[in-house]
XYZ file of C-alpha atoms in Angstrom:
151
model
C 6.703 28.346 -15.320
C 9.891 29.187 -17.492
C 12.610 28.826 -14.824
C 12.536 25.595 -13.779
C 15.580 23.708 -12.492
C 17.655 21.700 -15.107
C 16.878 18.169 -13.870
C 18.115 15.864 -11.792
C 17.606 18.350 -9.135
C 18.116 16.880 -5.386
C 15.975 18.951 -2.000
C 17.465 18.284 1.197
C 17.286 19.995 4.386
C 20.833 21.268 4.002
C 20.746 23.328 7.545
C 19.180 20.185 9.173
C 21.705 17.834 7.851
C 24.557 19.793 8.478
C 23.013 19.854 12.168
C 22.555 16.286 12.323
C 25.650 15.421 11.392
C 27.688 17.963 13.263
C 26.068 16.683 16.392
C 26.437 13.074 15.531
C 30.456 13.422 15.075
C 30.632 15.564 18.023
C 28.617 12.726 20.660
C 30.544 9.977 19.111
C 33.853 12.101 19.549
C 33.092 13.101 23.192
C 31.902 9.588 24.492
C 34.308 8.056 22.810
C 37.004 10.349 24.510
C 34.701 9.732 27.587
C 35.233 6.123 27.414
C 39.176 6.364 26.880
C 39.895 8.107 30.053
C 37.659 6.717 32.040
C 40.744 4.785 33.979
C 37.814 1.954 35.786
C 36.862 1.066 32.891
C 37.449 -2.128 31.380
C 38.048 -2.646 27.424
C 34.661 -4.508 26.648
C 32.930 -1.473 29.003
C 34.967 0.927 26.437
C 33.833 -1.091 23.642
C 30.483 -0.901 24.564
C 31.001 3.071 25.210
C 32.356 3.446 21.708
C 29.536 1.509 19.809
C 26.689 3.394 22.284
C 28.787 6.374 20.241
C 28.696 5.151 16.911
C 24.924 4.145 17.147
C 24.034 7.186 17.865
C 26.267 8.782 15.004
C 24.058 6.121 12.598
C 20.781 7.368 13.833
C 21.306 10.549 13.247
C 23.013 10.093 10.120
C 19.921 7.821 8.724
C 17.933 11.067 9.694
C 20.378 13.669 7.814
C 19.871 11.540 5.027
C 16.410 12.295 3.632
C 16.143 13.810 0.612
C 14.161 14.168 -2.710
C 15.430 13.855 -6.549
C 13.591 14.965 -9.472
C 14.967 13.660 -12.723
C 13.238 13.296 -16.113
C 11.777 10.112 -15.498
C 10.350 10.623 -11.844
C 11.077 11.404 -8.743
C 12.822 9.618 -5.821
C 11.613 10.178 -1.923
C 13.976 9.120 0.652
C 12.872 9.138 4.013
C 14.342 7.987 6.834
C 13.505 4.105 6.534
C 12.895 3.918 2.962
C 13.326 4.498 -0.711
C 10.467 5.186 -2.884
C 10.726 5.911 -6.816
C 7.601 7.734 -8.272
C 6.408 8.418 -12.210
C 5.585 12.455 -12.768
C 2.439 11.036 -13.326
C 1.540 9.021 -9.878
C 1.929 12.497 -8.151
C -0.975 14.313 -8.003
C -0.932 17.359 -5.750
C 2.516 18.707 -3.870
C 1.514 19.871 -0.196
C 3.156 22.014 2.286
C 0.511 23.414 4.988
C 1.053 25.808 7.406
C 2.037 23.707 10.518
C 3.245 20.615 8.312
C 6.513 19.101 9.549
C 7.423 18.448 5.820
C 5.791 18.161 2.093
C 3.446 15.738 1.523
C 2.434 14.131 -2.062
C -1.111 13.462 -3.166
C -0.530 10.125 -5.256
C -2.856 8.512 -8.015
C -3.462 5.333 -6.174
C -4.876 7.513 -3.258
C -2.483 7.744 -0.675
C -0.011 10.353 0.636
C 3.523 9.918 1.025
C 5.944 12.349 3.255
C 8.715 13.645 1.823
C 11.075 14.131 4.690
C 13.712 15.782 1.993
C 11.534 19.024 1.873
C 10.969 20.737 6.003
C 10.568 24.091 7.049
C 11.978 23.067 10.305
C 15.507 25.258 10.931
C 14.815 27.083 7.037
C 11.468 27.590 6.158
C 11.798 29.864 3.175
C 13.989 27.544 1.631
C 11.642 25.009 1.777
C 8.560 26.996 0.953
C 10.769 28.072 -2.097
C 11.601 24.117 -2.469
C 7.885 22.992 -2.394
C 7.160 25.606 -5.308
C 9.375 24.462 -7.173
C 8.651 20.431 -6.432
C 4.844 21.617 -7.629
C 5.672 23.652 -10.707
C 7.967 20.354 -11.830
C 5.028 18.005 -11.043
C 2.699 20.162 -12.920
C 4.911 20.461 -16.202
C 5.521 17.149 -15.726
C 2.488 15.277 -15.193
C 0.218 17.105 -17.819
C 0.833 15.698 -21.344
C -0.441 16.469 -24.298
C -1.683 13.482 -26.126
C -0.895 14.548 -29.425
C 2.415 14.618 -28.173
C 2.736 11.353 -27.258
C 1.860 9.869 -30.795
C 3.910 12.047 -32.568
């Protein structure tokens, strides 16, 4: 495949996100507004109002911030409680099933990781159009020739 992406490239869900973190500013905005005019309330009861606000902000913020990097050397999944750098060559196969929630990756040491950074959730042709692209990387990648290598 001749048009590939000039690497590092970075899939997110950018509709998702933007979701995620719209909503997150606006529930810490309103309860924290909540918790200012509430008159019977005391400060630590405010407090607690405003940090109930700001947790929330965090959660959804941790959630906004999956995403997945190719670069040269690899590739980089973030998910939602984790980090994980891959070689080209520990990915085997690039999933994205009708019904799947997100892409999944075949790996050499046979297990399958999610890659929350590609979902078809609120844009699904951007991340069918993501996964292709995530597959035709892997596949340049990860085949080498080994005349190559020596040379």
């Amino acid at each position: 495949m001749s048009d590939l992406p000039t690497l590092p490239v970075t899939f997110r869900p950018g509709r998702t996100r933007a979701v995620l973190l719209t909503a997150g500013v606006a529930i810490f905005v309103v309860i924290s507004v909540v918790a200012l005019l509430l008159e019977q309330l005391g400060p630590g009861e405010r407090l607690s109002f405003i940090v109930t606000g700001g947790l929330i902000f965090w959660v959804l913020a941790q959630l906004a911030r999956v995403r997945v990097v190719a670069d040269d050397s690899g590739v980089t999944v973030v998910n939602i409680a984790g980090k994980r750098r891959l070689d080209w060559a520990e990915i085997l196969q690039v999933n994205l099933r009708p019904g799947d929630p997100w892409v999944f990756l075949n790996l050499s040491d046979g297990t399958s990781l999610p890659a929350l950074g590609i979902q078809p959730g609120i844009a699904r042709e951007r991340a069918i159009a993501d996964a292709r692209t995530l597959r035709a990387l892997v596949e340049a990648r990860s085949v080498r020739d080994p005349e190559q290598d020596q040379g």
